[in-house]
Short mmCIF file of C-alpha atoms in Angstrom, two decimals:
data_model
loop_
_atom_site.label_atom_id
_atom_site.label_comp_id
_atom_site.label_asym_id
_atom_site.label_seq_id
_atom_site.Cartn_x
_atom_site.Cartn_y
_atom_site.Cartn_z
CA MET A 270 -0.05 0.20 0.16
CA ALA A 271 1.36 3.42 -0.92
CA SER A 272 2.17 5.71 1.93
CA SER A 273 0.62 9.03 2.16
CA ASN A 274 2.54 12.21 1.69
CA ARG A 275 0.53 14.30 3.88
CA PRO A 276 1.92 15.12 7.19
CA ARG A 277 0.49 13.77 10.05
CA LYS A 278 0.57 14.69 13.81
CA LEU A 279 2.78 13.10 16.28
CA ARG A 280 1.04 11.44 19.31
CA ALA A 281 2.58 9.99 22.33
CA PHE A 282 2.35 6.15 22.56
CA ASN A 283 -0.04 4.81 24.72
CA ASN A 284 -1.45 1.41 25.98
CA LEU A 285 -3.60 1.21 22.70
CA THR A 286 -0.99 2.07 19.86
CA CYS A 287 1.69 -0.42 21.13
CA PRO A 288 -0.37 -3.32 20.55
CA VAL A 289 -1.49 -1.90 17.01
CA PHE A 290 2.06 -1.58 16.06
CA GLY A 291 3.04 -4.91 17.55
CA LEU A 292 0.25 -6.47 15.30
CA ALA A 293 1.41 -4.61 12.36
CA ALA A 294 4.75 -5.91 12.89
CA ILE A 295 3.45 -9.57 12.93
CA ALA A 296 1.42 -8.96 9.87
CA ALA A 297 4.47 -7.72 8.03
CA GLY A 298 6.45 -10.58 9.05
CA PHE A 299 4.02 -13.11 7.57
CA ILE A 300 3.89 -11.14 4.36
CA PHE A 301 7.53 -11.23 4.16
CA LEU A 302 7.40 -14.95 4.70
CA ILE A 303 4.93 -15.20 1.84
CA PHE A 304 6.87 -13.08 -0.64
CA ARG A 305 10.63 -13.85 0.44
CA ASP A 306 10.96 -16.00 -2.59
CA VAL A 307 9.12 -13.89 -4.98
CA GLY A 308 10.75 -10.43 -4.53
CA PHE A 309 9.25 -7.16 -3.69
CA GLY A 310 10.99 -5.73 -6.56
CA GLU A 311 9.30 -8.22 -9.06
CA MET A 312 5.89 -7.89 -7.85
CA ALA A 313 6.08 -4.12 -7.72
CA GLU A 314 7.76 -3.74 -11.13
CA GLU A 315 5.42 -2.43 -14.01
CA MET A 316 4.91 -4.57 -17.02
CA SER A 317 3.11 -4.11 -20.32
CA PHE A 318 1.09 -6.49 -22.14
CA VAL A 319 2.61 -7.90 -25.48
CA GLY A 320 0.48 -6.59 -28.40
CA ARG A 321 0.27 -6.92 -32.32
CA ASN A 322 1.03 -4.70 -35.03
CA GLY A 323 0.35 -6.26 -38.43
CA THR A 324 2.67 -9.32 -38.75
CA ASN A 325 4.88 -8.36 -35.65
CA PHE A 326 4.55 -8.79 -31.76
CA VAL A 327 5.18 -5.57 -30.00
CA LEU A 328 6.03 -4.44 -26.50
CA ASP A 329 6.03 -0.83 -25.42
CA GLY A 330 5.82 0.34 -29.09
CA SER A 331 8.90 -1.96 -29.99
CA PRO A 332 9.10 -5.28 -32.12
CA PHE A 333 9.34 -8.29 -29.74
CA TYR A 334 10.51 -11.47 -30.98
CA VAL A 335 9.97 -14.79 -29.41
CA ASN A 336 12.78 -17.15 -28.72
CA GLY A 337 10.86 -19.58 -26.35
CA TRP A 338 10.51 -23.00 -25.09
CA ASN A 339 7.82 -25.65 -23.93
CA SER A 340 7.50 -27.11 -20.49
CA TYR A 341 4.11 -28.35 -20.46
CA TRP A 342 4.64 -29.75 -16.84
CA LEU A 343 4.86 -26.33 -14.66
CA MET A 344 1.48 -26.40 -13.14
CA ASP A 345 1.61 -30.36 -12.30
CA ARG A 346 5.11 -29.74 -10.66
CA ALA A 347 4.13 -26.60 -8.78
CA VAL A 348 1.41 -28.56 -6.70
CA GLU A 349 4.01 -30.06 -4.36
CA GLU A 350 6.45 -28.09 -2.56
CA PHE A 351 9.16 -30.73 -3.13
CA SER A 352 9.09 -30.20 -6.89
CA LEU A 353 8.30 -26.80 -7.06
CA ASN A 354 12.17 -26.28 -7.39
CA LYS A 355 12.10 -27.88 -10.84
CA VAL A 356 9.56 -24.88 -11.96
CA ARG A 357 12.20 -22.56 -10.78
CA GLU A 358 15.04 -24.19 -12.12
CA ILE A 359 13.81 -24.20 -15.82
CA PHE A 360 12.70 -20.56 -15.43
CA ARG A 361 16.21 -19.60 -14.12
CA VAL A 362 17.82 -21.46 -17.02
CA GLY A 363 15.37 -19.82 -19.50
CA ASN A 364 16.35 -16.62 -18.18
CA GLU A 365 20.18 -17.45 -18.42
CA ILE A 366 19.65 -18.07 -22.16
CA GLY A 367 17.74 -14.92 -22.70
CA LEU A 368 14.33 -16.74 -23.48
CA THR A 369 11.33 -14.73 -23.53
CA VAL A 370 8.39 -16.86 -23.40
CA CYS A 371 7.42 -20.49 -22.16
CA ARG A 372 4.37 -22.31 -23.65
CA THR A 373 2.88 -24.54 -20.82
CA TRP A 374 -0.67 -26.29 -19.97
CA ALA A 375 -3.08 -24.29 -18.18
CA PHE A 376 -5.43 -27.45 -18.06
CA ASN A 377 -5.35 -30.76 -16.33
CA ASP A 378 -8.99 -32.39 -16.39
CA GLY A 379 -9.27 -35.47 -14.45
CA ALA A 380 -5.84 -36.68 -14.17
CA TYR A 381 -3.40 -36.67 -11.49
CA ASN A 382 -3.03 -33.20 -9.79
CA ALA A 383 -6.19 -32.45 -11.99
CA LEU A 384 -7.11 -28.69 -12.13
CA GLN A 385 -10.61 -29.56 -13.18
CA VAL A 386 -11.63 -32.85 -11.18
CA SER A 387 -15.10 -33.00 -12.82
CA LEU A 388 -17.47 -30.89 -14.93
CA GLY A 389 -17.33 -27.24 -13.50
CA ARG A 390 -15.57 -28.50 -10.46
CA PHE A 391 -11.97 -27.03 -9.81
CA ASP A 392 -9.30 -27.81 -7.32
CA GLU A 393 -8.05 -24.88 -5.53
CA ARG A 394 -4.81 -26.58 -4.47
CA VAL A 395 -3.84 -26.98 -8.12
CA PHE A 396 -5.07 -23.34 -8.98
CA ARG A 397 -2.83 -22.08 -6.30
CA ALA A 398 -0.10 -24.01 -8.17
CA LEU A 399 -0.77 -22.29 -11.26
CA ASP A 400 -0.81 -19.00 -9.41
CA ARG A 401 2.81 -19.88 -8.28
CA VAL A 402 3.94 -20.61 -11.72
CA LEU A 403 2.71 -17.12 -12.86
CA VAL A 404 4.47 -15.45 -9.82
CA GLU A 405 7.81 -17.31 -10.59
CA ALA A 406 7.54 -16.61 -14.26
CA ARG A 407 7.61 -13.02 -13.42
CA LYS A 408 10.36 -13.06 -11.13
CA TYR A 409 12.34 -14.26 -14.00
CA LYS A 410 10.85 -12.32 -16.65
CA ILE A 411 9.53 -15.08 -18.69
CA ARG A 412 6.28 -14.61 -20.21
CA LEU A 413 3.56 -17.61 -20.45
CA LEU A 414 1.76 -18.67 -23.45
CA LEU A 415 -1.15 -20.64 -21.86
CA SER A 416 -2.85 -23.56 -23.53
CA LEU A 417 -6.25 -24.12 -22.68
CA ALA A 418 -7.21 -27.45 -23.76
CA ASN A 419 -5.63 -30.77 -25.33
CA ASN A 420 -6.75 -32.60 -28.50
CA MET A 421 -5.26 -35.75 -27.20
CA GLU A 422 -6.17 -37.91 -24.27
CA ASP A 423 -3.07 -36.56 -22.05
CA TYR A 424 -4.23 -34.55 -19.01
CA GLY A 425 -7.82 -34.88 -19.85
CA GLY A 426 -8.51 -32.70 -22.63
CA LYS A 427 -11.56 -32.83 -24.99
CA ILE A 428 -11.82 -36.80 -24.48
CA GLN A 429 -12.41 -36.27 -20.85
CA TYR A 430 -15.16 -33.64 -21.32
CA VAL A 431 -16.96 -36.15 -23.55
CA LYS A 432 -16.56 -38.98 -21.30
CA TRP A 433 -17.81 -36.86 -18.34
CA ALA A 434 -21.00 -35.64 -20.12
CA TRP A 435 -21.72 -39.07 -21.26
CA GLU A 436 -21.37 -40.51 -17.86
CA GLU A 437 -23.67 -37.65 -16.49
CA GLY A 438 -26.29 -38.55 -19.02
CA ILE A 439 -26.25 -34.95 -20.62
CA GLY A 440 -23.94 -35.73 -23.55
CA LEU A 441 -25.41 -36.22 -26.93
CA SER A 442 -22.65 -38.82 -28.04
CA SER A 443 -19.77 -40.83 -26.72
CA SER A 444 -17.78 -39.49 -30.01
CA ASN A 445 -14.61 -37.46 -28.94
CA ASP A 446 -15.35 -35.00 -31.46
CA SER A 447 -18.62 -34.04 -29.84
CA PHE A 448 -16.66 -31.78 -27.79
CA PHE A 449 -16.95 -29.38 -30.71
CA VAL A 450 -20.69 -29.65 -31.21
CA ASP A 451 -22.40 -30.66 -28.02
CA PRO A 452 -24.00 -27.57 -26.42
CA SER A 453 -23.64 -29.03 -22.82
CA ILE A 454 -19.91 -29.56 -23.31
CA ARG A 455 -19.31 -26.13 -25.15
CA ASN A 456 -21.18 -24.55 -22.28
CA TYR A 457 -19.01 -26.56 -19.78
CA PHE A 458 -15.72 -25.36 -21.70
CA LYS A 459 -16.78 -21.99 -21.45
CA LEU A 460 -17.44 -22.13 -17.65
CA TYR A 461 -13.65 -23.48 -17.50
CA LEU A 462 -12.55 -20.32 -19.54
CA LYS A 463 -14.49 -17.91 -17.44
CA THR A 464 -13.14 -19.37 -14.12
CA LEU A 465 -9.58 -19.45 -15.49
CA LEU A 466 -9.33 -15.97 -16.88
CA THR A 467 -11.14 -14.45 -14.19
CA ARG A 468 -9.09 -16.18 -11.61
CA LYS A 469 -7.79 -14.09 -8.66
CA ASN A 470 -4.05 -14.90 -8.18
CA HIS A 471 -4.00 -15.68 -4.50
CA LEU A 472 -0.42 -14.45 -4.16
CA THR A 473 -0.99 -11.42 -6.16
CA GLY A 474 -4.48 -10.36 -6.04
CA VAL A 475 -4.32 -10.06 -9.96
CA GLU A 476 -6.86 -11.65 -12.28
CA TYR A 477 -5.40 -13.64 -14.93
CA ARG A 478 -6.87 -11.64 -17.60
CA ASP A 479 -5.10 -8.58 -16.09
CA ASP A 480 -1.87 -10.12 -15.85
CA PRO A 481 0.81 -9.11 -18.61
CA ILE A 482 3.06 -11.95 -17.30
CA ILE A 483 0.63 -14.02 -19.39
CA PHE A 484 2.04 -13.64 -23.26
CA GLY A 485 -1.29 -15.00 -24.49
CA TRP A 486 -3.96 -17.96 -24.54
CA GLU A 487 -4.06 -20.88 -26.92
CA LEU A 488 -7.55 -22.39 -27.51
CA MET A 489 -6.47 -25.96 -27.79
CA ASN A 490 -3.43 -27.88 -28.24
CA GLU A 491 -3.38 -29.60 -31.76
CA PRO A 492 -7.02 -29.38 -32.64
CA ARG A 493 -8.55 -31.68 -34.99
CA CYS A 494 -12.00 -32.87 -36.00
CA SER A 495 -11.51 -35.92 -38.43
CA SER A 496 -15.33 -36.53 -38.14
CA ASP A 497 -15.75 -33.44 -40.27
CA ALA A 498 -12.77 -33.25 -43.03
CA SER A 499 -14.34 -30.25 -44.44
CA GLY A 500 -13.35 -28.03 -41.41
CA ASP A 501 -16.71 -26.46 -41.09
CA THR A 502 -17.30 -27.95 -37.53
CA LEU A 503 -13.84 -26.99 -36.15
CA GLN A 504 -13.85 -23.51 -37.68
CA ARG A 505 -17.27 -22.73 -36.09
CA TRP A 506 -16.05 -23.95 -32.77
CA ILE A 507 -12.76 -21.66 -33.07
CA GLU A 508 -15.11 -18.69 -33.93
CA GLU A 509 -17.32 -19.44 -31.25
CA MET A 510 -14.45 -19.74 -28.54
CA SER A 511 -12.33 -17.10 -29.69
CA ASP A 512 -15.40 -14.50 -29.41
CA TYR A 513 -16.07 -15.83 -26.10
CA VAL A 514 -12.35 -15.31 -24.74
CA LYS A 515 -12.07 -11.89 -26.07
CA ALA A 516 -15.44 -11.10 -24.72
CA LEU A 517 -13.73 -11.83 -21.21
CA ASP A 518 -10.18 -10.48 -22.21
CA GLU A 519 -9.14 -7.95 -24.66
CA LYS A 520 -5.89 -7.36 -23.20
CA HIS A 521 -4.07 -10.74 -24.36
CA LEU A 522 -3.08 -12.20 -27.38
CA LEU A 523 -5.16 -15.25 -28.71
CA THR A 524 -4.16 -18.12 -31.12
CA VAL A 525 -5.84 -21.18 -32.24
CA GLY A 526 -3.15 -24.13 -31.38
CA VAL A 527 -3.08 -25.87 -35.03
CA GLU A 528 -0.39 -27.68 -36.26
CA GLY A 529 -0.42 -25.98 -39.41
CA PHE A 530 -2.01 -28.37 -41.93
CA TYR A 531 -3.85 -27.18 -44.84
CA GLY A 532 -7.22 -28.54 -45.49
CA PRO A 533 -9.24 -29.63 -48.60
CA LYS A 534 -10.11 -25.83 -49.66
CA SER A 535 -6.36 -24.72 -49.88
CA SER A 536 -4.53 -24.44 -53.07
CA SER A 537 -2.70 -27.27 -54.73
CA GLU A 538 0.45 -25.60 -54.03
CA LYS A 539 -0.28 -25.41 -50.26
CA LEU A 540 -1.54 -29.01 -50.15
CA ARG A 541 1.61 -30.35 -51.62
CA THR A 542 3.73 -28.78 -48.45
CA ASN A 543 1.61 -31.15 -46.44
CA PRO A 544 3.07 -34.07 -45.11
CA PRO A 545 3.07 -36.88 -47.86
CA GLY A 546 -0.45 -38.90 -48.37
CA GLU A 547 -3.69 -37.27 -47.94
CA TRP A 548 -4.18 -37.73 -44.26
CA ALA A 549 -3.12 -34.37 -43.08
CA GLU A 550 -5.87 -32.61 -45.27
CA GLN A 551 -8.58 -35.07 -43.59
CA LEU A 552 -8.12 -33.91 -40.20
CA GLY A 553 -10.67 -30.92 -40.17
CA ALA A 554 -8.10 -28.19 -39.47
CA ASP A 555 -7.15 -25.68 -42.09
CA PHE A 556 -4.26 -23.54 -41.33
CA ILE A 557 -5.19 -20.19 -43.40
CA ARG A 558 -8.88 -20.47 -42.85
CA ASN A 559 -8.45 -21.07 -38.80
CA ALA A 560 -6.03 -18.11 -38.34
CA ASN A 561 -7.84 -15.84 -40.38
CA ILE A 562 -10.45 -15.17 -37.89
CA SER A 563 -10.72 -11.52 -36.53
CA ALA A 564 -10.46 -12.56 -32.72
CA ILE A 565 -7.26 -14.73 -33.67
CA ASP A 566 -4.26 -12.52 -33.11
CA PHE A 567 -1.50 -14.74 -34.38
CA ALA A 568 -1.07 -18.03 -36.28
CA SER A 569 0.52 -21.19 -34.34
CA VAL A 570 2.66 -23.89 -36.29
CA HIS A 571 4.18 -27.21 -35.27
CA ILE A 572 7.18 -28.87 -36.90
CA TYR A 573 7.54 -32.64 -36.46
CA PRO A 574 9.16 -34.41 -39.53
CA ASP A 575 9.90 -37.51 -37.13
CA ASN A 576 6.38 -38.09 -36.77
CA TRP A 577 4.96 -36.78 -40.02
CA LEU A 578 7.44 -38.44 -42.52
CA ALA A 579 6.98 -41.94 -40.54
CA GLY A 580 6.90 -44.92 -42.39
CA ARG A 581 10.36 -44.97 -43.88
CA GLU A 582 13.78 -44.20 -42.96
CA VAL A 583 14.34 -40.55 -43.06
CA GLU A 584 17.92 -38.80 -43.09
CA ILE A 585 18.27 -35.67 -41.20
CA GLU A 586 18.94 -33.81 -44.11
CA GLU A 587 15.51 -34.64 -45.61
CA LYS A 588 14.05 -33.79 -42.12
CA ILE A 589 15.53 -30.07 -42.26
CA ARG A 590 14.55 -29.83 -45.80
CA TYR A 591 11.08 -30.42 -45.19
CA ALA A 592 11.20 -28.31 -41.90
CA VAL A 593 12.44 -25.28 -43.67
CA ARG A 594 10.11 -25.76 -46.72
CA TRP A 595 7.18 -26.11 -44.17
CA ALA A 596 8.25 -22.89 -42.09
CA GLU A 597 8.75 -20.85 -44.78
CA SER A 598 5.32 -21.72 -46.56
CA HIS A 599 3.47 -20.54 -43.44
CA ILE A 600 5.49 -17.36 -42.96
CA GLU A 601 4.48 -16.51 -46.47
CA ASP A 602 1.00 -17.06 -45.52
CA GLY A 603 1.30 -14.77 -42.46
CA ASP A 604 2.83 -12.03 -44.79
CA ARG A 605 0.37 -12.33 -47.62
CA ALA A 606 -2.76 -14.10 -46.55
CA LEU A 607 -3.12 -13.35 -43.03
CA ARG A 608 -0.96 -10.18 -42.30
CA LYS A 609 -0.49 -11.63 -38.93
CA PRO A 610 2.34 -13.00 -36.94
CA VAL A 611 3.47 -16.53 -37.34
CA PHE A 612 4.59 -18.35 -34.31
CA PHE A 613 6.16 -21.96 -34.53
CA THR A 614 4.94 -22.91 -30.98
CA GLU A 615 6.31 -26.44 -31.35
CA PHE A 616 9.29 -27.91 -33.15
CA GLY A 617 11.79 -30.65 -32.44
CA VAL A 618 13.59 -33.98 -33.23
CA SER A 619 13.39 -37.07 -31.18
CA ASP A 620 16.26 -38.77 -29.75
CA ARG A 621 14.28 -42.23 -30.38
CA ALA A 622 14.29 -41.76 -34.09
CA LYS A 623 16.35 -44.50 -35.99
CA GLY A 624 19.83 -43.21 -36.53
CA PHE A 625 19.72 -40.23 -34.05
CA LYS A 626 22.62 -38.28 -33.30
CA HIS A 627 22.80 -35.28 -30.78
CA GLU A 628 24.32 -33.18 -33.44
CA HIS A 629 21.30 -33.83 -35.69
CA ARG A 630 19.19 -32.08 -32.80
CA VAL A 631 21.39 -29.20 -33.19
CA LEU A 632 21.32 -28.99 -36.87
CA PHE A 633 17.64 -29.15 -37.01
CA LEU A 634 16.75 -26.66 -34.32
CA LYS A 635 19.20 -24.14 -36.05
CA ALA A 636 17.88 -24.56 -39.42
CA VAL A 637 14.27 -23.53 -37.99
CA LEU A 638 15.94 -20.80 -36.04
CA ASP A 639 17.54 -19.61 -39.07
CA VAL A 640 14.21 -19.28 -40.97
CA VAL A 641 12.60 -17.28 -38.18
CA PHE A 642 15.58 -15.01 -37.86
CA LYS A 643 15.78 -14.33 -41.54
CA SER A 644 12.06 -13.31 -41.70
CA ALA A 645 12.65 -11.14 -38.43
CA LEU A 646 15.58 -9.56 -40.01
CA HIS A 647 13.18 -8.18 -42.94
CA GLY A 648 10.56 -7.25 -40.71
CA GLY A 649 8.54 -10.59 -41.80
CA ALA A 650 5.54 -12.37 -40.13
CA GLY A 651 8.13 -14.84 -38.66
CA ALA A 652 7.72 -13.81 -35.44
CA GLY A 653 9.10 -16.49 -33.13
CA ALA A 654 9.70 -20.18 -32.20
CA ALA A 655 9.24 -22.51 -29.11
CA VAL A 656 11.29 -25.50 -29.00
CA TRP A 657 9.64 -28.81 -27.82
CA GLN A 658 10.57 -29.30 -24.99
CA LEU A 659 13.14 -28.29 -22.21
CA MET A 660 13.18 -30.24 -19.10
CA ALA A 661 14.81 -29.65 -15.48
CA ALA A 662 17.06 -32.35 -14.25
CA GLY A 663 15.18 -35.27 -12.69
CA LEU A 664 12.36 -35.28 -14.96
CA ASP A 665 13.06 -38.17 -17.15
CA ASP A 666 9.88 -39.87 -16.40
CA ILE A 667 7.91 -37.47 -18.50
CA ASN A 668 10.36 -37.19 -21.25
CA ASP A 669 8.77 -38.06 -24.60
CA GLY A 670 12.07 -38.23 -26.67
CA PHE A 671 11.98 -34.61 -27.57
CA GLY A 672 12.82 -33.42 -24.21
CA MET A 673 16.23 -31.98 -23.43
CA ASN A 674 17.97 -30.31 -20.35
CA PRO A 675 19.97 -27.40 -21.77
CA LEU A 676 22.22 -27.56 -18.94
CA ALA A 677 23.33 -31.21 -20.02
CA ALA A 678 23.47 -30.16 -23.77
CA PRO A 679 25.77 -27.28 -24.16
CA PRO A 680 25.52 -27.15 -27.88
CA VAL A 681 21.63 -26.60 -27.60
CA TYR A 682 22.27 -24.03 -24.67
CA GLU A 683 24.69 -22.15 -26.89
CA LEU A 684 22.39 -22.13 -29.92
CA LEU A 685 19.10 -21.05 -28.16
CA LYS A 686 21.17 -18.20 -26.63
CA GLU A 687 22.74 -17.20 -29.97
CA GLN A 688 19.26 -16.94 -31.27
CA SER A 689 18.20 -14.72 -28.08
CA CYS A 690 21.09 -12.47 -29.13
CA ARG A 691 20.36 -12.20 -32.52
CA LEU A 692 16.79 -11.41 -32.21
CA ALA A 693 17.82 -8.93 -29.62
CA SER A 694 20.13 -7.13 -31.90
CA ILE A 695 17.12 -6.54 -34.54
CA GLY A 696 15.40 -4.97 -31.61
CA ARG A 697 18.19 -3.00 -30.58
CA ARG A 698 18.61 -1.49 -34.03
CA ARG A 699 15.06 -1.00 -34.15
CA ALA A 700 13.98 0.33 -30.99
CA GLU A 701 16.80 -0.34 -28.36
CA ASN A 702 14.95 -3.31 -26.77
CA LEU A 703 16.66 -3.69 -23.82
CA SER A 704 14.31 -6.03 -22.19
CA GLN A 705 15.72 -8.94 -24.58
CA SER A 706 19.30 -7.66 -24.95
CA SER A 707 20.69 -6.70 -21.76
CA PHE A 708 22.30 -10.14 -21.05
CA CYS A 709 23.95 -10.28 -24.47
CA GLY A 710 26.54 -7.52 -24.09
CA PRO A 711 27.33 -4.77 -26.23
#
């Protein structure tokens, strides 16, 4: 609380004032204990929201380029005090490298440490863990892209919503894609959105929708609706939910979360950019159409040649060629068709792929980062990339093969730091963007 500048009359201490000051001292002690790991400076420091100007992210009127990463596990590991140090460790390392945005889950439906334990019922203990993640992120000046649902079964996602509705007798169908059309399920998802966006952080007193440490929201991780390959069903859901999010929160950026596949209504040239075979265009998603909604601020893209080129042995050179072509195609879409930033929110290679070598990972990551840097250098729509995924020490149990501890992989650490400095150098030349460049030196 700010102190008043007005002078006050001095009064002698008496038997009443002494206990009052004593209680105040005790209260101050409790406050110190609560915030000692947060830091008053970090809590008091003013922050601005990241916004958008055409094809660029902007912060305080200057270009803001994302060199980021994924650690989906932050909320889950922040529930227990003994694992909270993993959250702090990955933020500390991210800060060292100069990374600016971390993408993570703000959902957990019905699983272990569930945030939503059943339809419309939430666990305050887990919400407090997410509160702590936001506070730790602010401490290390890392902004968060929070994903709001999962297309897959992990951590619940749309499958859990459908299962709950079916078991309670309110669901229209047990099909997983009924998530997108069932009125009851859509209303429960909106209840979750409202509960999350209007959540008041118990440590800061700030509602999530008013907190600038949040970079933006992602409607769903990799949404697909293969029961309607035309894409109409998923498109209607995106339009409805993006309008609802914006009605609650006009301050934060919003994206869909699609992988970037081109749908059947795309041009033949774009369809040839899809992975081999026709499966990608039959998933009900359509990159340009999905991102070309007024409430959607930027386009998301994933890059996984290990998964998409499966079925035959693929050399690292072919994976890199495909990734570069895929990235350049989507940046072109951002520049010409969408006039919006393009953020590669996941990309990586698996150490479980046949013939994997650690130097392959560095070559692949560098190729994607180079495409982003080249676009940023010319003011294009390539606004950033977030590697999948970074792990803290001792988290091998949740490593999906794409995870890496940057402290145990110096070439990756140095590559990511180099990208941070390269992007910061663009900001310096344009607007002295010190928030991204101060650690890089002159």
